[in-house]
XYZ file of N, CA and C in Angstrom:
591
model
N 87.256 89.967 89.562
C 87.988 89.739 90.773
C 89.134 90.005 90.749
N 93.491 94.765 86.898
C 93.213 93.665 86.535
C 94.377 93.459 86.246
N 95.190 92.839 86.572
C 96.521 92.423 85.930
C 96.008 91.409 85.069
N 95.223 91.415 84.046
C 94.512 90.606 83.217
C 94.540 89.372 83.889
N 93.700 88.662 83.905
C 93.593 87.411 84.468
C 94.103 87.082 85.764
N 94.308 87.977 86.473
C 95.113 87.803 87.899
C 93.908 87.181 88.720
N 93.583 86.105 88.507
C 92.547 85.558 89.067
C 92.707 85.518 90.444
N 93.149 85.819 91.008
C 93.069 85.761 92.356
C 91.808 85.919 92.757
N 90.696 84.866 91.906
C 89.933 84.013 92.028
C 90.113 83.764 92.997
N 91.487 84.828 92.954
C 92.029 84.783 93.608
C 91.318 84.471 94.108
N 90.797 85.730 92.903
C 90.654 85.409 92.786
C 90.555 84.567 93.361
N 91.680 85.691 92.635
C 91.684 85.008 92.057
C 91.880 83.399 92.544
N 91.706 81.763 93.875
C 91.478 81.448 93.890
C 91.497 80.904 95.301
N 91.178 78.338 97.261
C 91.202 78.518 98.810
C 91.035 77.086 99.393
N 92.027 76.520 100.073
C 91.727 75.093 100.560
C 90.617 75.260 101.649
N 89.554 74.805 101.386
C 88.612 75.106 102.214
C 88.141 73.692 102.853
N 88.014 73.757 104.137
C 87.542 72.468 104.615
C 86.056 72.287 104.540
N 85.401 71.488 103.851
C 84.012 71.483 103.612
C 83.581 70.227 104.325
N 83.100 70.365 105.437
C 82.329 69.226 106.204
C 80.852 69.210 105.594
N 80.259 67.942 105.560
C 79.053 67.717 105.187
C 78.078 68.062 106.157
N 77.025 68.955 105.864
C 76.067 69.373 106.893
C 74.995 68.132 107.218
N 74.176 68.347 108.158
C 73.027 67.209 108.050
C 72.309 67.301 106.879
N 71.799 66.089 106.610
C 70.970 65.948 105.370
C 69.630 66.530 105.533
N 69.115 67.063 104.414
C 67.888 67.813 104.211
C 66.780 66.691 104.370
N 65.532 67.209 104.340
C 64.450 66.121 104.250
C 64.416 65.428 102.996
N 65.017 66.100 101.942
C 65.056 65.362 100.778
C 65.905 64.343 100.709
N 66.828 64.189 101.909
C 67.912 63.196 101.679
C 69.178 63.622 101.098
N 69.087 64.749 100.521
C 70.201 65.365 99.902
C 71.009 66.375 100.838
N 72.379 66.250 100.906
C 73.239 67.261 101.668
C 73.843 68.217 100.861
N 73.621 69.492 101.321
C 74.381 70.604 100.542
C 75.612 70.719 101.061
N 76.696 71.213 100.295
C 78.016 71.392 100.797
C 78.210 72.482 101.892
N 79.094 72.149 102.930
C 79.023 73.089 104.186
C 80.110 74.241 103.671
N 79.991 75.400 104.270
C 80.876 76.376 103.942
C 81.738 76.630 105.271
N 82.929 75.934 105.241
C 83.593 76.075 106.475
C 84.941 75.319 106.014
N 85.995 75.858 106.094
C 87.359 75.202 105.873
C 88.430 76.171 105.635
N 89.661 75.485 105.381
C 90.753 76.358 105.012
C 91.581 75.839 103.851
N 92.180 76.580 103.087
C 92.911 76.038 102.112
C 94.266 75.069 102.313
N 94.252 74.095 101.668
C 95.409 73.180 101.747
C 96.484 73.641 100.922
N 97.502 74.374 101.559
C 98.351 75.143 100.733
C 99.285 74.316 99.837
N 99.730 73.165 100.375
C 100.603 72.248 99.657
C 99.796 71.640 98.459
N 98.607 71.495 98.492
C 97.826 70.756 97.470
C 97.016 71.648 96.488
N 97.275 73.092 96.788
C 96.590 73.880 95.879
C 97.302 74.713 94.981
N 96.817 75.245 94.008
C 97.684 76.113 93.074
C 96.959 77.387 92.809
N 97.871 78.354 92.525
C 97.442 79.777 92.004
C 98.371 80.158 91.013
N 97.922 80.204 89.721
C 98.853 80.522 88.560
C 98.159 81.734 87.861
N 99.020 82.427 87.204
C 98.685 83.585 86.369
C 99.330 83.703 84.950
N 98.782 84.174 84.096
C 99.259 84.269 82.651
C 99.450 85.655 82.252
N 100.560 86.089 81.962
C 100.740 87.622 81.396
C 100.689 87.472 79.883
N 99.826 88.230 79.389
C 99.690 88.122 77.868
C 100.730 89.146 77.252
N 101.890 88.720 76.780
C 102.972 89.287 76.144
C 102.747 89.319 74.614
N 103.219 90.299 73.925
C 103.215 90.477 72.438
C 104.333 89.887 71.842
N 104.770 88.767 72.348
C 105.970 88.084 71.751
C 105.593 86.552 71.701
N 106.324 85.749 71.077
C 105.951 84.401 70.808
C 106.675 83.474 71.884
N 106.247 83.935 73.198
C 106.907 83.167 74.374
C 105.820 83.121 75.305
N 106.047 81.806 76.262
C 105.121 81.519 77.289
C 105.434 82.467 78.601
N 104.449 82.993 79.027
C 104.627 83.950 80.203
C 103.654 83.492 81.359
N 103.995 82.402 81.952
C 103.081 81.769 83.092
C 103.862 81.803 84.368
N 103.256 82.258 85.513
C 103.855 82.190 86.659
C 102.880 81.489 87.834
N 103.456 81.087 88.884
C 102.670 80.453 90.007
C 103.206 81.074 91.379
N 102.143 81.372 92.193
C 102.482 81.729 93.694
C 102.663 80.504 94.402
N 103.913 80.454 94.955
C 104.236 79.241 95.723
C 103.637 79.197 97.089
N 103.149 80.396 97.710
C 102.323 80.301 98.785
C 100.928 80.604 98.849
N 100.026 79.796 99.089
C 98.479 80.067 98.884
C 97.857 79.818 100.249
N 97.161 80.731 100.732
C 96.597 80.511 102.170
C 95.086 81.089 101.950
N 94.245 80.787 102.952
C 92.896 81.235 102.974
C 91.904 80.322 103.605
N 90.601 80.771 103.623
C 89.542 79.967 104.177
C 88.117 80.320 103.526
N 87.344 79.413 103.677
C 86.032 79.552 103.443
C 85.345 79.735 104.788
N 84.533 80.776 104.797
C 83.848 81.378 106.071
C 82.310 81.306 105.905
N 81.658 80.703 106.899
C 80.198 80.748 106.710
C 79.681 82.109 107.336
N 78.532 82.604 106.731
C 77.985 83.843 107.305
C 76.648 83.374 108.003
N 76.250 84.295 108.955
C 74.992 84.060 109.718
C 73.739 83.779 108.918
N 73.650 84.334 107.645
C 72.586 84.206 106.734
C 72.808 82.856 106.074
N 73.664 81.995 106.156
C 73.928 80.611 105.673
C 74.648 80.879 104.209
N 75.079 81.843 103.846
C 75.884 82.076 102.576
C 77.423 81.916 103.020
N 78.200 82.095 101.839
C 79.717 81.988 102.295
C 80.461 83.161 101.804
N 81.599 83.290 102.381
C 82.593 84.156 101.900
C 83.863 83.501 101.851
N 84.881 83.847 100.864
C 85.980 83.251 100.658
C 87.197 84.378 100.900
N 88.249 83.907 101.583
C 89.387 84.827 101.886
C 90.593 84.138 101.184
N 91.442 84.698 100.414
C 92.513 84.204 99.901
C 93.749 85.088 100.103
N 94.895 84.550 100.514
C 96.186 85.296 100.728
C 97.121 84.712 99.941
N 97.981 85.449 99.099
C 99.103 85.031 98.381
C 100.349 85.785 98.585
N 101.470 85.324 98.306
C 102.648 86.131 98.581
C 103.373 86.261 97.183
N 103.388 87.686 96.912
C 104.041 87.989 95.593
C 105.526 87.690 95.557
N 106.112 87.692 96.646
C 107.424 87.525 96.724
C 107.963 85.898 96.567
N 106.739 84.974 96.319
C 107.078 83.617 96.167
C 106.762 83.191 94.706
N 106.523 84.250 93.773
C 106.294 83.781 92.404
C 107.326 83.080 91.663
N 106.955 81.936 91.069
C 107.969 81.227 90.325
C 107.438 81.446 88.921
N 108.276 81.410 87.858
C 108.081 81.595 86.454
C 108.515 80.550 85.622
N 107.619 79.991 84.563
C 107.994 79.114 83.617
C 108.649 79.656 82.415
N 108.608 80.896 82.287
C 109.331 81.629 80.996
C 110.539 82.052 81.278
N 110.993 82.947 80.405
C 112.492 83.456 80.564
C 112.778 84.035 81.886
N 114.056 84.000 82.375
C 114.324 84.568 83.657
C 114.036 86.092 83.898
N 114.140 86.790 82.674
C 113.916 88.301 82.557
C 112.533 88.486 82.945
N 111.709 87.754 82.429
C 110.262 87.859 82.590
C 109.987 87.577 84.312
N 110.725 86.693 84.771
C 110.406 86.416 86.347
C 110.880 87.633 87.028
N 111.962 88.191 86.701
C 112.518 89.341 87.422
C 111.286 90.531 87.137
N 110.969 90.584 85.959
C 110.167 91.787 85.501
C 108.912 91.708 86.472
N 108.256 90.396 86.526
C 107.046 90.156 87.291
C 107.216 90.693 88.706
N 108.354 90.355 89.341
C 108.416 90.797 90.702
C 108.912 92.073 91.008
N 109.352 92.840 89.847
C 109.818 93.991 89.999
C 108.840 95.225 90.257
N 109.397 96.284 90.720
C 108.402 97.419 91.036
C 107.454 97.853 89.829
N 107.796 97.414 88.644
C 106.987 97.892 87.492
C 105.650 96.825 87.408
N 105.733 95.816 88.072
C 104.594 94.617 88.027
C 104.136 94.773 89.550
N 104.360 93.320 89.984
C 103.900 93.006 91.312
C 104.437 93.855 92.495
N 105.684 94.374 92.362
C 106.385 95.118 93.323
C 106.388 94.280 94.540
N 106.973 93.059 94.427
C 107.022 92.050 95.657
C 107.660 92.312 96.747
N 108.822 93.163 96.545
C 109.529 93.613 97.907
C 108.851 94.593 98.699
N 108.010 95.469 98.092
C 107.400 96.565 98.900
C 106.087 96.010 99.242
N 105.359 95.197 98.255
C 103.980 94.771 98.651
C 103.904 93.311 98.374
N 104.397 92.541 99.418
C 104.304 91.052 99.106
C 103.155 90.511 99.330
N 102.219 91.025 99.911
C 100.864 90.327 100.228
C 99.821 90.955 99.115
N 99.214 89.689 98.622
C 98.109 89.842 97.667
C 96.928 89.197 98.300
N 95.729 89.904 98.328
C 94.779 89.311 99.053
C 93.338 89.624 98.267
N 92.411 88.633 98.588
C 91.080 88.671 98.023
C 90.102 88.406 99.029
N 88.977 89.142 99.136
C 87.958 88.956 100.015
C 86.598 88.907 99.219
N 85.913 87.899 99.097
C 84.757 87.910 98.435
C 83.461 88.525 99.037
N 82.519 88.947 98.382
C 81.202 89.217 98.917
C 80.559 87.735 99.106
N 79.401 87.805 99.763
C 78.760 86.474 100.000
C 78.333 85.885 98.924
N 78.166 84.594 98.793
C 77.641 83.911 97.650
C 76.920 82.632 98.202
N 75.948 81.991 97.414
C 75.248 80.869 97.911
C 76.245 79.554 97.984
N 76.000 78.830 99.053
C 76.770 77.779 99.240
C 76.758 76.588 98.055
N 75.625 76.628 97.369
C 75.380 75.708 96.355
C 76.322 76.107 95.126
N 76.762 77.310 95.076
C 77.732 77.469 93.938
C 79.027 76.731 94.003
N 79.414 76.140 95.147
C 80.481 75.280 95.300
C 80.476 74.182 94.426
N 79.261 73.754 94.173
C 78.848 72.499 93.244
C 78.428 73.098 91.885
N 77.662 74.088 91.752
C 77.073 74.528 90.551
C 77.842 75.422 89.724
N 78.693 76.283 90.472
C 79.454 77.340 89.711
C 78.698 78.645 89.871
N 79.399 79.689 89.699
C 78.843 81.175 89.740
C 79.908 82.222 89.587
N 79.284 83.472 89.549
C 80.264 84.573 89.453
C 80.544 85.134 90.853
N 81.680 85.104 91.321
C 82.042 85.745 92.817
C 82.680 87.108 92.638
N 81.929 88.015 93.338
C 82.475 89.339 93.372
C 83.173 89.549 94.705
N 84.181 90.581 94.634
C 84.864 90.912 95.850
C 85.884 91.967 95.681
N 86.851 92.081 96.697
C 87.737 93.055 96.589
C 89.194 92.532 96.534
N 90.102 92.860 95.521
C 91.293 92.331 95.585
C 92.336 93.359 95.785
N 93.377 93.157 96.677
C 94.287 94.006 97.111
C 95.707 93.512 96.577
N 96.319 94.386 95.645
C 97.584 94.138 94.910
C 98.329 95.354 94.812
N 99.707 95.181 95.119
C 100.640 96.486 95.049
C 100.093 97.553 95.815
N 99.372 97.274 96.999
C 99.002 98.377 97.929
C 97.653 99.062 97.450
N 97.080 98.549 96.336
C 95.829 99.172 95.954
C 94.670 98.159 95.968
N 93.502 98.666 96.387
C 92.452 97.679 96.421
C 91.376 98.073 95.372
N 90.847 96.981 94.673
C 89.863 97.240 93.602
C 88.838 96.120 93.572
N 87.597 96.469 93.009
C 86.649 95.404 92.900
C 86.904 94.564 91.666
N 86.682 93.343 91.944
C 86.828 92.392 90.894
C 85.962 91.297 90.954
N 85.924 90.504 89.733
C 84.932 89.389 89.760
C 85.449 88.178 88.987
N 85.369 87.094 89.696
C 86.044 85.714 89.340
C 84.842 84.718 88.996
N 85.240 83.790 88.188
C 84.408 82.679 87.790
C 84.592 81.438 88.667
N 83.652 80.914 89.437
C 83.648 79.851 90.215
C 83.169 78.672 89.403
N 83.980 77.721 88.734
C 83.574 76.810 87.977
C 82.759 75.651 88.529
N 81.847 75.107 87.631
C 81.160 73.972 88.299
C 81.891 72.746 88.611
N 81.629 72.146 89.876
C 82.482 71.142 90.294
C 82.441 69.836 89.513
N 83.620 69.196 89.443
C 83.716 67.965 88.687
C 83.464 66.794 89.427
N 83.069 66.969 90.650
C 82.708 65.992 91.681
C 81.566 66.362 92.666
N 81.162 65.378 93.596
C 80.122 65.792 94.491
C 80.630 66.563 95.757
N 82.069 66.352 96.101
C 82.642 67.040 97.089
C 83.933 67.909 96.777
N 83.490 69.033 96.120
C 84.581 69.934 95.665
C 85.520 70.447 96.859
N 86.715 70.486 96.555
C 87.715 70.711 97.525
C 88.404 69.545 98.198
N 87.596 68.409 97.937
C 88.058 67.097 98.543
C 88.470 66.110 97.477
N 87.340 65.801 96.800
C 87.522 64.736 95.769
C 87.975 65.214 94.327
N 87.884 66.717 94.465
C 88.280 67.311 93.154
C 88.515 68.925 93.549
N 89.380 69.367 92.790
C 89.769 70.816 92.900
C 88.458 71.833 92.938
N 88.469 72.977 93.673
C 87.508 73.929 93.467
C 88.334 74.882 92.345
N 87.682 75.122 91.182
C 88.599 75.930 90.406
C 87.868 77.267 90.185
N 88.675 78.253 90.040
C 88.484 79.712 89.947
C 89.195 80.362 89.005
N 88.690 81.303 88.130
C 89.510 81.978 87.228
C 89.018 83.363 86.887
N 89.774 84.238 86.321
C 89.507 85.449 86.007
C 90.422 86.512 85.527
N 90.184 87.585 84.995
C 91.128 88.577 84.502
C 90.980 89.865 85.156
N 92.173 90.343 85.382
C 92.123 91.682 85.854
C 93.019 92.541 84.857
N 92.744 93.974 85.006
C 93.478 94.970 84.328
C 94.788 95.352 85.083
N 95.937 95.303 84.535
C 97.107 95.579 85.366
C 97.060 97.223 85.682
N 96.592 97.948 84.762
C 96.533 99.418 84.908
C 95.835 99.637 86.129
N 94.866 98.884 86.432
C 93.946 99.162 87.527
C 94.751 99.214 89.048
N 95.894 98.578 88.882
C 96.629 98.336 89.918
C 98.071 99.070 89.917
N 98.042 100.058 89.057
C 99.171 100.849 88.820
C 100.333 100.227 88.076
N 100.062 99.115 87.199
C 101.061 98.565 86.431
C 100.971 98.831 85.007
N 101.652 100.031 84.654
C 101.517 100.548 83.306
C 102.785 100.462 82.554
N 103.889 99.810 82.976
C 105.173 99.784 82.277
C 104.975 98.790 81.038
N 105.941 98.872 80.210
C 106.068 97.813 79.039
C 104.824 97.751 78.201
N 104.099 98.810 77.997
C 102.830 98.519 77.293
C 102.907 98.069 75.872
N 104.146 98.310 75.339
C 104.281 97.740 74.031
C 104.825 96.316 73.872
N 105.163 95.745 74.974
C 105.455 94.227 75.083
C 104.458 93.457 75.880
N 103.737 93.973 76.892
C 103.029 93.312 77.608
C 101.448 93.945 77.641
N 100.463 93.147 77.262
C 99.058 93.540 77.134
C 98.699 93.963 78.638
N 97.428 94.520 78.516
C 96.916 94.968 79.890
C 96.391 93.821 80.784
N 95.793 92.871 80.064
C 94.944 91.799 80.720
C 95.769 90.798 81.477
N 95.803 90.328 82.676
C 96.387 89.250 83.239
C 95.334 88.293 83.718
N 95.569 86.945 83.485
C 94.619 85.959 83.859
C 95.158 85.259 85.035
N 94.192 84.952 85.996
C 94.452 84.008 87.166
C 93.736 82.897 87.114
N 94.271 81.672 87.468
C 93.595 80.293 87.620
C 94.000 79.731 88.965
N 92.993 79.413 89.729
C 93.144 78.627 90.869
C 92.576 77.273 91.002
N 93.331 76.360 91.604
C 92.744 75.017 91.777
C 93.022 74.708 93.318
N 91.871 74.593 93.891
C 91.797 74.848 95.490
C 91.386 73.343 96.105
N 92.315 73.007 96.935
C 91.896 71.746 97.737
C 91.682 72.074 99.260
N 90.963 71.606 100.007
C 90.463 71.850 101.225
C 91.190 70.918 102.147
N 91.278 71.377 103.399
C 91.872 70.591 104.634
C 90.849 70.607 105.592
N 90.553 69.704 106.570
C 89.502 69.927 107.611
C 90.002 71.143 108.607
N 88.878 71.816 108.816
C 89.234 72.813 109.856
C 89.528 72.223 111.394
N 90.420 72.980 112.055
C 90.789 72.319 113.458
C 89.598 72.327 114.272
């Protein structure tokens, strides 16, 4: 779903309102595929792999998106991030570098977006590999993120929906500082849902 691990599991990652569907004949209810990301309760983080003994981890302060049902009963996820909201836990020069034209180019391309291909509703509980397209720095590329198995029966509500993955920064035109920053960028999402209106 490569700015190395840019999971914008986006991947890399979506406050989805998951309302329980009617119970099946077996008495078990499958998760519903409808909702939106609870922005204040969700997280989208990324790790830049630098060739120095420092921590280079950032987070997007603005996370939006929704879980959308398809007519065939499967799901799609849409996630939107703002590159100009990036906050960094590392040194200030890394924060400036991340937002600069050499990397996210936040001023020119503030929007980061991921739209998945359809996937089975059951994967919200079981986990699976979600494919889709990531738009970053004005470029769109196919990516793949890992939807982790849920830690509870109602993912997005009682526990976060967790998505992760890596992307190559070169795929999105980020080729600067090759001697200090590796190609892979990792994205990690912890998504909470709110009820759809």
